[in-house]
PDB file of C-alpha atoms and ligand atoms in Angstrom:
ATOM      1  CA  MET A 138      -0.101   0.081   0.121  1.00  0.00           C
ATOM      2  CA  LYS A 139       1.191   3.486  -0.547  1.00  0.00           C
ATOM      3  CA  ILE A 140       1.073   5.630   2.560  1.00  0.00           C
ATOM      4  CA  GLY A 141       1.498   9.652   2.776  1.00  0.00           C
ATOM      5  CA  VAL A 142       2.807  10.820   6.144  1.00  0.00           C
ATOM      6  CA  ILE A 143       2.316  14.281   7.235  1.00  0.00           C
ATOM      7  CA  GLY A 144       4.606  15.098  10.010  1.00  0.00           C
ATOM      8  CA  ALA A 145       7.108  12.413  10.214  1.00  0.00           C
ATOM      9  CA  GLY A 146       8.244  13.210  13.600  1.00  0.00           C
ATOM     10  CA  ARG A 147       8.254  10.614  16.797  1.00  0.00           C
ATOM     11  CA  ILE A 148       4.904   8.929  15.921  1.00  0.00           C
ATOM     12  CA  GLY A 149       4.627   9.650  12.239  1.00  0.00           C
ATOM     13  CA  GLY A 150       8.221   8.543  11.906  1.00  0.00           C
ATOM     14  CA  ASN A 151       7.502   5.379  13.947  1.00  0.00           C
ATOM     15  CA  CYS A 152       4.673   4.602  11.654  1.00  0.00           C
ATOM     16  CA  ALA A 153       6.616   5.064   8.603  1.00  0.00           C
ATOM     17  CA  ARG A 154       9.314   2.810   9.731  1.00  0.00           C
ATOM     18  CA  GLN A 155       6.736   0.105  10.767  1.00  0.00           C
ATOM     19  CA  ALA A 156       4.914   0.520   7.434  1.00  0.00           C
ATOM     20  CA  VAL A 157       8.278   0.165   5.515  1.00  0.00           C
ATOM     21  CA  LYS A 158       9.196  -2.935   7.525  1.00  0.00           C
ATOM     22  CA  ALA A 159       5.691  -4.349   6.652  1.00  0.00           C
ATOM     23  CA  GLY A 160       6.278  -3.772   2.798  1.00  0.00           C
ATOM     24  CA  HIS A 161       4.576  -0.652   2.235  1.00  0.00           C
ATOM     25  CA  GLU A 162       5.715   2.396   0.464  1.00  0.00           C
ATOM     26  CA  VAL A 163       5.761   5.853   2.320  1.00  0.00           C
ATOM     27  CA  MET A 164       6.251   9.410   1.218  1.00  0.00           C
ATOM     28  CA  LEU A 165       7.187  11.642   4.114  1.00  0.00           C
ATOM     29  CA  SER A 166       6.239  15.406   4.138  1.00  0.00           C
ATOM     30  CA  PHE A 167       5.772  18.456   6.344  1.00  0.00           C
ATOM     31  CA  ALA A 168       8.567  19.729   8.365  1.00  0.00           C
ATOM     32  CA  ARG A 169      10.203  22.995   9.322  1.00  0.00           C
ATOM     33  CA  ALA A 170      13.664  21.303   8.266  1.00  0.00           C
ATOM     34  CA  GLN A 171      13.391  19.355   5.113  1.00  0.00           C
ATOM     35  CA  SER A 172      16.624  18.002   5.749  1.00  0.00           C
ATOM     36  CA  LYS A 173      15.151  15.672   8.459  1.00  0.00           C
ATOM     37  CA  LEU A 174      12.743  14.201   6.043  1.00  0.00           C
ATOM     38  CA  GLU A 175      15.432  13.326   3.572  1.00  0.00           C
ATOM     39  CA  GLU A 176      17.477  11.646   6.581  1.00  0.00           C
ATOM     40  CA  ILE A 177      14.484   9.586   7.640  1.00  0.00           C
ATOM     41  CA  ALA A 178      13.726   8.679   4.026  1.00  0.00           C
ATOM     42  CA  SER A 179      17.316   7.329   3.286  1.00  0.00           C
ATOM     43  CA  GLU A 180      17.394   5.373   6.641  1.00  0.00           C
ATOM     44  CA  LEU A 181      14.023   3.710   5.324  1.00  0.00           C
ATOM     45  CA  GLY A 182      15.604   3.135   1.835  1.00  0.00           C
ATOM     46  CA  ASP A 183      13.835   2.581  -1.524  1.00  0.00           C
ATOM     47  CA  ARG A 184      10.221   2.318  -0.343  1.00  0.00           C
ATOM     48  CA  ALA A 185      10.478   5.843   1.138  1.00  0.00           C
ATOM     49  CA  SER A 186      10.441   9.114  -0.464  1.00  0.00           C
ATOM     50  CA  VAL A 187      10.029  12.814   0.425  1.00  0.00           C
ATOM     51  CA  GLY A 188       7.317  15.247  -0.937  1.00  0.00           C
ATOM     52  CA  THR A 189       5.118  18.291   0.054  1.00  0.00           C
ATOM     53  CA  ALA A 190       2.153  17.583   2.185  1.00  0.00           C
ATOM     54  CA  ALA A 191      -0.085  17.978  -1.127  1.00  0.00           C
ATOM     55  CA  ASP A 192       2.232  15.247  -2.789  1.00  0.00           C
ATOM     56  CA  ALA A 193       1.762  12.988   0.150  1.00  0.00           C
ATOM     57  CA  VAL A 194      -1.939  13.159  -0.124  1.00  0.00           C
ATOM     58  CA  ALA A 195      -1.758  12.470  -3.936  1.00  0.00           C
ATOM     59  CA  PHE A 196       0.600   9.509  -3.210  1.00  0.00           C
ATOM     60  CA  GLY A 197      -1.213   7.944  -0.394  1.00  0.00           C
ATOM     61  CA  GLU A 198      -4.096   5.430  -0.667  1.00  0.00           C
ATOM     62  CA  VAL A 199      -3.748   6.230   2.990  1.00  0.00           C
ATOM     63  CA  VAL A 200      -2.626   9.546   4.809  1.00  0.00           C
ATOM     64  CA  ILE A 201      -1.135   9.643   8.180  1.00  0.00           C
ATOM     65  CA  LEU A 202      -1.597  13.244   9.921  1.00  0.00           C
ATOM     66  CA  SER A 203       0.929  13.259  12.659  1.00  0.00           C
ATOM     67  CA  VAL A 204       1.863  16.669  13.541  1.00  0.00           C
ATOM     68  CA  PRO A 205       1.327  18.953  17.103  1.00  0.00           C
ATOM     69  CA  TRP A 206      -2.112  20.155  17.659  1.00  0.00           C
ATOM     70  CA  GLY A 207      -1.126  23.763  16.872  1.00  0.00           C
ATOM     71  CA  ALA A 208       0.176  22.745  13.613  1.00  0.00           C
ATOM     72  CA  VAL A 209      -3.052  20.940  12.344  1.00  0.00           C
ATOM     73  CA  PRO A 210      -4.463  23.909  10.611  1.00  0.00           C
ATOM     74  CA  GLU A 211      -1.060  24.675   8.580  1.00  0.00           C
ATOM     75  CA  ALA A 212      -0.920  20.774   7.706  1.00  0.00           C
ATOM     76  CA  LEU A 213      -4.543  20.570   6.366  1.00  0.00           C
ATOM     77  CA  ALA A 214      -4.057  23.824   4.471  1.00  0.00           C
ATOM     78  CA  GLN A 215      -0.875  22.345   2.816  1.00  0.00           C
ATOM     79  CA  ALA A 216      -2.468  18.972   2.273  1.00  0.00           C
ATOM     80  CA  GLY A 217      -5.345  20.492   0.440  1.00  0.00           C
ATOM     81  CA  ASP A 218      -8.360  18.229  -0.821  1.00  0.00           C
ATOM     82  CA  LEU A 219      -8.562  15.046   1.416  1.00  0.00           C
ATOM     83  CA  SER A 220     -11.581  13.775  -0.518  1.00  0.00           C
ATOM     84  CA  GLY A 221     -11.950   9.987  -0.473  1.00  0.00           C
ATOM     85  CA  LYS A 222      -8.526   9.531   1.398  1.00  0.00           C
ATOM     86  CA  VAL A 223      -8.353   7.301   4.187  1.00  0.00           C
ATOM     87  CA  VAL A 224      -6.709   9.573   6.962  1.00  0.00           C
ATOM     88  CA  ILE A 225      -5.206   8.364  10.244  1.00  0.00           C
ATOM     89  CA  ASP A 226      -5.211  11.081  12.729  1.00  0.00           C
ATOM     90  CA  THR A 227      -2.532  10.309  15.475  1.00  0.00           C
ATOM     91  CA  THR A 228      -3.009  13.918  17.173  1.00  0.00           C
ATOM     92  CA  ASN A 229      -3.799  14.607  20.748  1.00  0.00           C
ATOM     93  CA  GLN A 230      -5.545  18.064  21.681  1.00  0.00           C
ATOM     94  CA  PHE A 231      -2.521  19.476  23.863  1.00  0.00           C
ATOM     95  CA  GLY A 232      -1.097  23.054  22.954  1.00  0.00           C
ATOM     96  CA  SER A 233      -2.501  25.608  20.890  1.00  0.00           C
ATOM     97  CA  GLY A 234      -4.833  26.155  18.200  1.00  0.00           C
ATOM     98  CA  PRO A 235      -8.600  25.596  17.849  1.00  0.00           C
ATOM     99  CA  MET A 236     -10.046  23.035  20.204  1.00  0.00           C
ATOM    100  CA  PRO A 237     -13.265  20.927  20.412  1.00  0.00           C
ATOM    101  CA  VAL A 238     -16.404  22.511  22.221  1.00  0.00           C
ATOM    102  CA  ALA A 239     -17.486  21.189  25.542  1.00  0.00           C
ATOM    103  CA  GLY A 240     -18.511  17.659  25.276  1.00  0.00           C
ATOM    104  CA  GLN A 241     -17.091  17.110  21.744  1.00  0.00           C
ATOM    105  CA  THR A 242     -14.407  14.428  21.083  1.00  0.00           C
ATOM    106  CA  ALA A 243     -11.130  15.733  19.450  1.00  0.00           C
ATOM    107  CA  ALA A 244     -11.853  13.029  16.850  1.00  0.00           C
ATOM    108  CA  SER A 245     -15.127  14.487  16.056  1.00  0.00           C
ATOM    109  CA  PHE A 246     -13.685  18.037  15.944  1.00  0.00           C
ATOM    110  CA  ASN A 247     -10.790  16.876  13.694  1.00  0.00           C
ATOM    111  CA  ALA A 248     -13.141  14.793  11.050  1.00  0.00           C
ATOM    112  CA  GLY A 249     -14.951  17.980  10.785  1.00  0.00           C
ATOM    113  CA  ARG A 250     -11.731  19.883   9.964  1.00  0.00           C
ATOM    114  CA  MET A 251     -11.219  17.264   7.042  1.00  0.00           C
ATOM    115  CA  PRO A 252     -14.294  17.363   4.832  1.00  0.00           C
ATOM    116  CA  GLY A 253     -14.564  14.507   2.256  1.00  0.00           C
ATOM    117  CA  ALA A 254     -11.658  12.384   4.177  1.00  0.00           C
ATOM    118  CA  ARG A 255     -12.419   8.918   5.336  1.00  0.00           C
ATOM    119  CA  TYR A 256     -11.394   9.837   8.666  1.00  0.00           C
ATOM    120  CA  VAL A 257      -9.703   7.121  11.365  1.00  0.00           C
ATOM    121  CA  LYS A 258      -8.135   8.047  14.740  1.00  0.00           C
ATOM    122  CA  SER A 259      -5.447   5.644  15.978  1.00  0.00           C
ATOM    123  CA  PHE A 260      -1.802   5.558  17.023  1.00  0.00           C
ATOM    124  CA  ASN A 261      -2.525   8.174  19.745  1.00  0.00           C
ATOM    125  CA  THR A 262      -2.753   6.766  22.910  1.00  0.00           C
ATOM    126  CA  LEU A 263       0.676   5.393  23.682  1.00  0.00           C
ATOM    127  CA  THR A 264       4.101   6.989  23.677  1.00  0.00           C
ATOM    128  CA  SER A 265       6.316   7.013  20.656  1.00  0.00           C
ATOM    129  CA  ARG A 266       9.101   5.079  22.487  1.00  0.00           C
ATOM    130  CA  PHE A 267       6.649   2.572  23.617  1.00  0.00           C
ATOM    131  CA  GLN A 268       4.962   2.013  20.213  1.00  0.00           C
ATOM    132  CA  GLU A 269       8.566   1.737  18.691  1.00  0.00           C
ATOM    133  CA  GLN A 270       9.514  -0.932  21.239  1.00  0.00           C
ATOM    134  CA  ALA A 271       6.235  -2.867  21.200  1.00  0.00           C
ATOM    135  CA  ALA A 272       5.965  -3.375  17.529  1.00  0.00           C
ATOM    136  CA  THR A 273       8.259  -6.455  17.505  1.00  0.00           C
ATOM    137  CA  ARG A 274       6.113  -8.451  20.027  1.00  0.00           C
ATOM    138  CA  ASP A 275       4.682 -11.932  19.182  1.00  0.00           C
ATOM    139  CA  ASP A 276       1.038 -12.461  18.706  1.00  0.00           C
ATOM    140  CA  GLY A 277      -0.209 -13.074  22.228  1.00  0.00           C
ATOM    141  CA  ASP A 278       1.564 -10.223  23.705  1.00  0.00           C
ATOM    142  CA  ARG A 279       0.701  -7.674  20.890  1.00  0.00           C
ATOM    143  CA  VAL A 280      -0.239  -4.215  22.157  1.00  0.00           C
ATOM    144  CA  VAL A 281      -3.509  -2.819  21.260  1.00  0.00           C
ATOM    145  CA  GLN A 282      -3.815   0.151  18.915  1.00  0.00           C
ATOM    146  CA  TRP A 283      -7.343   1.608  19.453  1.00  0.00           C
ATOM    147  CA  ILE A 284      -9.145   2.772  16.250  1.00  0.00           C
ATOM    148  CA  CYS A 285     -12.217   4.986  15.977  1.00  0.00           C
ATOM    149  CA  GLY A 286     -14.037   6.258  12.911  1.00  0.00           C
ATOM    150  CA  ASP A 287     -17.522   6.636  11.288  1.00  0.00           C
ATOM    151  CA  ASP A 288     -16.220   4.875   7.959  1.00  0.00           C
ATOM    152  CA  ARG A 289     -16.261   1.049   8.559  1.00  0.00           C
ATOM    153  CA  ASP A 290     -14.321   0.194   5.334  1.00  0.00           C
ATOM    154  CA  ALA A 291     -11.863   2.756   6.277  1.00  0.00           C
ATOM    155  CA  LYS A 292     -11.475   1.010   9.694  1.00  0.00           C
ATOM    156  CA  ALA A 293     -10.933  -1.995   7.965  1.00  0.00           C
ATOM    157  CA  ILE A 294      -8.048  -0.615   5.821  1.00  0.00           C
ATOM    158  CA  VAL A 295      -6.451   0.965   8.935  1.00  0.00           C
ATOM    159  CA  ALA A 296      -6.843  -2.307  11.104  1.00  0.00           C
ATOM    160  CA  GLY A 297      -5.113  -4.290   8.352  1.00  0.00           C
ATOM    161  CA  LEU A 298      -2.275  -1.782   8.342  1.00  0.00           C
ATOM    162  CA  ILE A 299      -1.950  -1.817  11.970  1.00  0.00           C
ATOM    163  CA  GLU A 300      -1.739  -5.403  12.422  1.00  0.00           C
ATOM    164  CA  GLY A 301       0.840  -5.563   9.336  1.00  0.00           C
ATOM    165  CA  MET A 302       2.862  -3.085  11.491  1.00  0.00           C
ATOM    166  CA  GLY A 303       3.169  -5.548  14.852  1.00  0.00           C
ATOM    167  CA  TYR A 304       0.078  -4.052  16.643  1.00  0.00           C
ATOM    168  CA  LEU A 305      -3.445  -5.486  17.505  1.00  0.00           C
ATOM    169  CA  PRO A 306      -6.184  -3.150  16.095  1.00  0.00           C
ATOM    170  CA  ILE A 307      -9.261  -2.830  18.165  1.00  0.00           C
ATOM    171  CA  ASP A 308     -12.376  -0.645  17.123  1.00  0.00           C
ATOM    172  CA  LEU A 309     -14.034   1.527  19.727  1.00  0.00           C
ATOM    173  CA  GLY A 310     -16.598   2.547  17.322  1.00  0.00           C
ATOM    174  CA  GLY A 311     -17.478   6.166  16.007  1.00  0.00           C
ATOM    175  CA  THR A 312     -15.829   9.555  16.426  1.00  0.00           C
ATOM    176  CA  ASP A 313     -18.733  10.541  18.975  1.00  0.00           C
ATOM    177  CA  THR A 314     -18.122   7.927  21.328  1.00  0.00           C
ATOM    178  CA  CYS A 315     -14.154   7.437  21.499  1.00  0.00           C
ATOM    179  CA  ALA A 316     -13.665   9.870  24.352  1.00  0.00           C
ATOM    180  CA  VAL A 317     -11.722   7.207  26.442  1.00  0.00           C
ATOM    181  CA  MET A 318      -8.944   6.991  23.900  1.00  0.00           C
ATOM    182  CA  GLU A 319      -8.170  10.552  23.830  1.00  0.00           C
ATOM    183  CA  ALA A 320      -6.038  12.734  26.250  1.00  0.00           C
ATOM    184  CA  PRO A 321      -5.619  13.278  28.889  1.00  0.00           C
ATOM    185  CA  ARG A 322      -4.498  10.294  30.795  1.00  0.00           C
ATOM    186  CA  ARG A 323      -7.071   9.612  33.537  1.00  0.00           C
ATOM    187  CA  HIS A 324      -8.810   7.549  35.580  1.00  0.00           C
ATOM    188  CA  GLY A 325     -11.728   5.505  33.295  1.00  0.00           C
ATOM    189  CA  ALA A 326      -9.801   6.069  30.111  1.00  0.00           C
ATOM    190  CA  VAL A 327      -7.329   3.770  28.100  1.00  0.00           C
ATOM    191  CA  TYR A 328      -5.462   6.858  26.797  1.00  0.00           C
ATOM    192  CA  GLY A 329      -1.998   6.422  28.033  1.00  0.00           C
ATOM    193  CA  GLU A 330      -2.143   2.796  28.960  1.00  0.00           C
ATOM    194  CA  GLU A 331      -1.105  -0.490  27.710  1.00  0.00           C
ATOM    195  CA  TYR A 332      -3.940  -2.940  26.703  1.00  0.00           C
ATOM    196  CA  ARG A 333      -3.617  -6.388  25.220  1.00  0.00           C
ATOM    197  CA  ALA A 334      -5.994  -8.950  23.629  1.00  0.00           C
ATOM    198  CA  GLU A 335      -7.403 -10.241  26.759  1.00  0.00           C
ATOM    199  CA  ASP A 336      -8.551  -6.951  28.257  1.00  0.00           C
ATOM    200  CA  ALA A 337      -9.775  -5.294  25.091  1.00  0.00           C
ATOM    201  CA  GLN A 338     -13.350  -6.701  24.614  1.00  0.00           C
ATOM    202  CA  ALA A 339     -14.430  -5.595  27.845  1.00  0.00           C
ATOM    203  CA  VAL A 340     -13.460  -2.090  27.028  1.00  0.00           C
ATOM    204  CA  VAL A 341     -15.220  -2.232  23.750  1.00  0.00           C
ATOM    205  CA  ASP A 342     -18.267  -3.626  25.202  1.00  0.00           C
ATOM    206  CA  ALA A 343     -18.426  -0.777  28.013  1.00  0.00           C
ATOM    207  CA  VAL A 344     -18.138   1.750  25.509  1.00  0.00           C
ATOM    208  CA  ARG A 345     -20.634   0.277  23.221  1.00  0.00           C
ATOM    209  CA  TYR A 346     -23.144   0.430  26.169  1.00  0.00           C
ATOM    210  CA  GLY A 347     -22.178   3.552  27.665  1.00  0.00           C
ATOM    211  CA  ALA A 348     -20.893   1.923  30.912  1.00  0.00           C
ATOM    212  CA  PRO A 349     -17.667   2.691  32.749  1.00  0.00           C
ATOM    213  CA  ILE A 350     -14.674   0.704  31.313  1.00  0.00           C
ATOM    214  CA  PRO A 351     -13.079  -1.883  33.834  1.00  0.00           C
ATOM    215  CA  PRO A 352      -9.797  -0.989  35.979  1.00  0.00           C
ATOM    216  CA  THR A 353      -6.716  -0.558  33.936  1.00  0.00           C
ATOM    217  CA  PRO A 354      -5.006  -3.840  33.516  1.00  0.00           C
ATOM    218  CA  HIS A 355      -1.508  -4.671  34.604  1.00  0.00           C
ATOM    219  CA  TYR A 356       0.846  -6.664  32.742  1.00  0.00           C
ATOM    220  CA  ASP A 357       4.353  -8.526  33.923  1.00  0.00           C
TER     221      ASP A 357
HETATM  222  N1  LIG B 494       5.297  11.818  21.188  1.00  0.00           N
HETATM  223  C1  LIG B 494       4.276  10.989  21.591  1.00  0.00           C
HETATM  224  O1  LIG B 494       4.649   9.926  22.384  1.00  0.00           O
HETATM  225  C2  LIG B 494       2.856  10.936  21.057  1.00  0.00           C
HETATM  226  C3  LIG B 494       2.136   9.700  21.317  1.00  0.00           C
HETATM  227  C4  LIG B 494       0.871   9.598  20.686  1.00  0.00           C
HETATM  228  C5  LIG B 494       0.256  10.626  20.090  1.00  0.00           C
HETATM  229  N2  LIG B 494       0.955  12.062  19.794  1.00  0.00           N
HETATM  230  C6  LIG B 494       0.502  12.953  18.941  1.00  0.00           C
HETATM  231  O2  LIG B 494       0.943  12.588  17.625  1.00  0.00           O
HETATM  232  C7  LIG B 494       1.169  13.790  17.180  1.00  0.00           C
HETATM  233  C8  LIG B 494       2.634  14.083  16.509  1.00  0.00           C
HETATM  234  O3  LIG B 494       3.346  14.053  17.850  1.00  0.00           O
HETATM  235  P1  LIG B 494       5.061  13.728  17.751  1.00  0.00           P
HETATM  236  O4  LIG B 494       5.455  13.631  19.169  1.00  0.00           O
HETATM  237  O5  LIG B 494       5.200  12.615  16.751  1.00  0.00           O
HETATM  238  O6  LIG B 494       5.665  15.181  17.168  1.00  0.00           O
HETATM  239  P2  LIG B 494       6.996  15.415  16.759  1.00  0.00           P
HETATM  240  O7  LIG B 494       7.997  14.530  17.159  1.00  0.00           O
HETATM  241  O8  LIG B 494       7.268  17.078  17.153  1.00  0.00           O
HETATM  242  O9  LIG B 494       6.711  15.665  15.225  1.00  0.00           O
HETATM  243  C9  LIG B 494       6.005  16.724  14.617  1.00  0.00           C
HETATM  244  C10 LIG B 494       6.128  16.539  13.230  1.00  0.00           C
HETATM  245  O10 LIG B 494       5.666  17.643  12.390  1.00  0.00           O
HETATM  246  C11 LIG B 494       6.503  18.505  11.781  1.00  0.00           C
HETATM  247  N3  LIG B 494       6.206  20.094  11.603  1.00  0.00           N
HETATM  248  C12 LIG B 494       5.976  20.299  10.569  1.00  0.00           C
HETATM  249  N4  LIG B 494       5.534  21.759  10.774  1.00  0.00           N
HETATM  250  C13 LIG B 494       5.738  21.884  12.155  1.00  0.00           C
HETATM  251  C14 LIG B 494       5.504  23.023  12.822  1.00  0.00           C
HETATM  252  N5  LIG B 494       4.859  24.324  12.525  1.00  0.00           N
HETATM  253  N6  LIG B 494       5.544  22.952  14.282  1.00  0.00           N
HETATM  254  C15 LIG B 494       5.797  21.602  14.760  1.00  0.00           C
HETATM  255  N7  LIG B 494       6.085  20.738  14.003  1.00  0.00           N
HETATM  256  C16 LIG B 494       5.992  20.771  12.652  1.00  0.00           C
HETATM  257  C17 LIG B 494       7.907  18.219  12.603  1.00  0.00           C
HETATM  258  O11 LIG B 494       8.908  18.490  11.571  1.00  0.00           O
HETATM  259  P3  LIG B 494      10.488  19.526  12.065  1.00  0.00           P
HETATM  260  O12 LIG B 494      10.442  19.006  13.590  1.00  0.00           O
HETATM  261  O13 LIG B 494      11.404  18.989  11.091  1.00  0.00           O
HETATM  262  O14 LIG B 494       9.678  20.814  11.965  1.00  0.00           O
HETATM  263  C18 LIG B 494       7.699  16.814  13.139  1.00  0.00           C
HETATM  264  O15 LIG B 494       8.504  15.916  11.994  1.00  0.00           O
HETATM  265  C19 LIG B 494       0.808  15.159  18.093  1.00  0.00           C
HETATM  266  O16 LIG B 494      -0.485  15.559  17.850  1.00  0.00           O
HETATM  267  C20 LIG B 494       0.900  14.435  19.437  1.00  0.00           C
HETATM  268  O17 LIG B 494       0.040  14.857  20.339  1.00  0.00           O
HETATM  269  C21 LIG B 494       2.338  11.815  20.333  1.00  0.00           C
END
């Protein structure tokens, strides 16, 4: 698959690395220092290239948006029309810039900023270092990457990608009901916590029925 990456920093860079390992092609874009993109691309080899944000959108069947919250408006302006693209949003609402209104999820807010995009949120709940380390785990110990979005087919595409990258994709539902996977880290949320298969379904069920999620699991 061809994947455009807008923001190839800690999270976007790791996604690009794992995607290339899984056999995908990536185009990296959107940096203040273009040299950083060139460096990462040369580290990743033949299956990585560098372009503008608009180039990455044109290139990718899937586009990964992974920039600081405050840079989202600029990144989207440079990305241009996202119609029909599966966009994976890794962002969290820290820092400056327009914010969701009270009671609105960041996913719902961001989906609204990307008209026509097939919006999916993922890769946002775990630190970049942990995501990088956890990508090599064996099946039973795989780490959950939560997904939410309102386009089932787009979520299926993203789930396949996540699985190939070494994680366990778990669908938490639509953008309106995904607050448990959003910042900040807090009691009653999966944000910031490691989950594995054995504890994922209970979270999905709780979210589906609007019930509190079970206590955070701990693993050896
Ligand atoms: N770090 C984590 O552990 C983590 C975990 C989960 C989710 N997230 C979320 O994922 C998103 C990306 O986080 P990250 O930690 O990967 O960020 P990061 O390491 O700072 O990477 C951001 C990328 O955006 C580029 N960029 C382009 N224009 C920019 C501008 N005007 N201001 C700042 N950066 C600009 C940066 O390139 P240059 O530096 O070359 O300009 C950099 O490659 C954020 O929304 C964050 O909340 C982060």
